[in-house]
Amino acid sequence: MGYLAWQVVHVMGTRLERALRSLDLTAAQHNALQHVIWVPGISAAEIARRTGFTPQSMGAAVNALVDRGLLVRREHPSNRRTVRLTITDSGAKLAERALDVVERLDMEALAVLAPAEREVIGSLLLRMLAELNPDALPATDLRGTG
């Protein structure tokens, strides 16, 4: 089953990278934008831990987003070594467009399944992720699904 999951992840990841190119985003940049929306003030290192990207690739992704004016770095009030990230208005708009891309890809991939099967697989994947990497989820209400 792990091999099958890996194959699905690989195919979906490739499709996602290709689709996000139309927005001039990488998957790491998309993840950074979404996590800053979910957890304002999060650090790039924390995003890397939550998403499975290396700290170096997430750092490069965040640098590119800051350079484009989509994210802003702010010094943490109590820890000068920690940099907090916030999203700009243009970053939030791009993140919303990227979510539309992701939803379209999801619908294409799930088209082979009946509606009831889509609900079941979504619920099962959320439960597995909640167990394996709960910090990857956007909100606590998703963790109780299933």
Coordinates of C-alpha atoms in Angstrom, one line a residue:
M1 CA 0.0 0.0 0.0
G2 CA 2.9 2.4 0.7
Y3 CA 4.2 1.9 -2.8
L4 CA 0.8 2.7 -4.3
A5 CA 0.5 5.8 -2.1
W6 CA 4.0 6.9 -3.2
Q7 CA 3.0 6.4 -6.9
V8 CA -0.1 8.5 -6.5
V9 CA 1.8 11.2 -4.6
H10 CA 4.5 11.3 -7.4
V11 CA 1.9 11.6 -10.2
M12 CA -0.1 14.2 -8.3
G13 CA 3.0 16.2 -7.4
T14 CA 4.2 16.3 -11.0
R15 CA 0.8 17.4 -12.1
L16 CA 0.7 20.1 -9.4
E17 CA 4.1 21.5 -10.3
R18 CA 3.1 21.7 -13.9
A19 CA -0.2 23.4 -13.1
L20 CA 1.3 25.9 -10.7
R21 CA 3.8 27.0 -13.3
S22 CA 0.9 29.0 -14.9
L23 CA 0.9 31.1 -11.7
D24 CA 4.8 31.2 -11.6
L25 CA 4.7 29.1 -8.4
T26 CA 6.4 25.9 -7.3
A27 CA 4.9 23.4 -4.9
A28 CA 7.1 24.6 -2.1
Q29 CA 6.0 28.2 -2.7
H30 CA 2.4 27.2 -2.8
N31 CA 2.8 25.3 0.5
A32 CA 4.5 28.4 2.0
L33 CA 1.7 30.7 1.0
Q34 CA -1.0 28.3 2.4
H35 CA 0.8 27.7 5.7
V36 CA 1.3 31.5 6.3
I37 CA -2.4 31.9 5.7
W38 CA -3.2 29.1 8.1
V39 CA -0.7 30.2 10.8
P40 CA 0.2 33.9 10.4
G41 CA 3.7 34.5 11.8
I42 CA 4.9 31.0 11.1
S43 CA 8.6 30.6 10.3
A44 CA 10.1 29.1 7.1
A45 CA 11.7 26.4 9.2
E46 CA 8.3 25.4 10.7
I47 CA 6.7 25.3 7.3
A48 CA 9.5 23.0 6.2
R49 CA 8.9 20.7 9.2
R50 CA 5.1 20.6 8.5
T51 CA 5.4 20.0 4.8
G52 CA 8.4 17.7 4.4
F53 CA 10.3 20.1 2.3
T54 CA 14.0 20.5 3.2
P55 CA 14.8 23.7 5.1
Q56 CA 17.0 24.8 2.2
S57 CA 14.3 24.4 -0.4
M58 CA 11.7 26.1 1.8
G59 CA 14.1 28.9 2.5
A60 CA 14.6 29.4 -1.3
A61 CA 10.9 29.3 -1.8
V62 CA 10.2 31.9 0.9
N63 CA 13.0 34.1 -0.5
A64 CA 11.4 34.1 -3.9
L65 CA 8.0 34.9 -2.4
V66 CA 9.5 37.8 -0.4
D67 CA 11.3 39.1 -3.5
R68 CA 8.0 39.1 -5.4
G69 CA 6.2 41.0 -2.6
L70 CA 3.9 38.0 -1.7
L71 CA 5.3 37.4 1.8
V72 CA 6.9 39.8 4.3
R73 CA 9.4 38.9 7.0
R74 CA 9.0 40.3 10.5
E75 CA 11.3 39.9 13.5
H76 CA 9.8 37.8 16.3
P77 CA 9.1 40.1 19.3
S78 CA 10.8 37.7 21.8
N79 CA 13.3 35.8 19.7
R80 CA 15.4 37.9 17.3
R81 CA 16.7 34.8 15.6
T82 CA 13.2 33.7 14.5
V83 CA 11.7 35.4 11.5
R84 CA 7.9 35.4 11.3
L85 CA 6.2 35.4 7.9
T86 CA 3.1 37.3 7.0
I87 CA 1.2 37.3 3.7
T88 CA 0.5 40.5 1.6
D89 CA -2.7 41.2 -0.2
S90 CA -1.2 40.1 -3.5
G91 CA 0.1 37.0 -1.9
A92 CA -3.3 36.1 -0.5
K93 CA -4.9 36.6 -3.9
L94 CA -2.3 34.4 -5.6
A95 CA -2.8 31.8 -2.9
E96 CA -6.5 31.8 -3.6
R97 CA -5.8 31.2 -7.3
A98 CA -3.4 28.4 -6.5
L99 CA -6.1 26.7 -4.3
D100 CA -8.4 26.8 -7.4
V101 CA -5.7 25.0 -9.4
V102 CA -5.3 22.4 -6.6
E103 CA -9.1 21.9 -6.4
R104 CA -9.3 21.4 -10.2
L105 CA -6.5 18.8 -10.1
D106 CA -8.2 17.0 -7.2
M107 CA -11.4 16.8 -9.1
E108 CA -9.7 15.5 -12.2
A109 CA -7.9 12.8 -10.1
L110 CA -11.1 11.9 -8.2
A111 CA -13.3 11.7 -11.3
V112 CA -12.6 8.0 -11.5
L113 CA -14.3 7.5 -8.1
A114 CA -18.0 7.6 -7.2
P115 CA -19.0 10.5 -4.9
A116 CA -19.3 8.1 -1.9
E117 CA -15.8 6.8 -2.6
R118 CA -14.4 10.3 -2.8
E119 CA -15.8 11.0 0.7
V120 CA -14.3 7.8 2.0
I121 CA -10.9 8.3 0.6
G122 CA -10.8 11.9 1.7
S123 CA -11.8 10.9 5.2
L124 CA -9.2 8.1 5.3
L125 CA -6.4 10.2 4.0
L126 CA -7.2 12.9 6.6
R127 CA -7.1 10.3 9.4
M128 CA -3.8 8.9 8.2
L129 CA -2.3 12.4 7.9
A130 CA -3.6 13.4 11.3
E131 CA -1.8 10.4 12.8
L132 CA 1.4 10.6 10.7
N133 CA 1.9 14.4 10.5
P134 CA -0.9 16.4 12.2
D135 CA 0.9 19.7 11.8
A136 CA 0.5 19.4 8.0
L137 CA -3.3 20.0 8.4
P138 CA -4.7 23.5 8.1
A139 CA -7.2 23.4 11.0
T140 CA -8.2 21.3 13.9
D141 CA -11.7 20.7 12.6
L142 CA -10.1 18.6 9.7
R143 CA -8.4 16.3 12.2
G144 CA -11.6 15.0 13.6
T145 CA -13.0 14.1 10.2
G146 CA -13.7 10.4 9.6

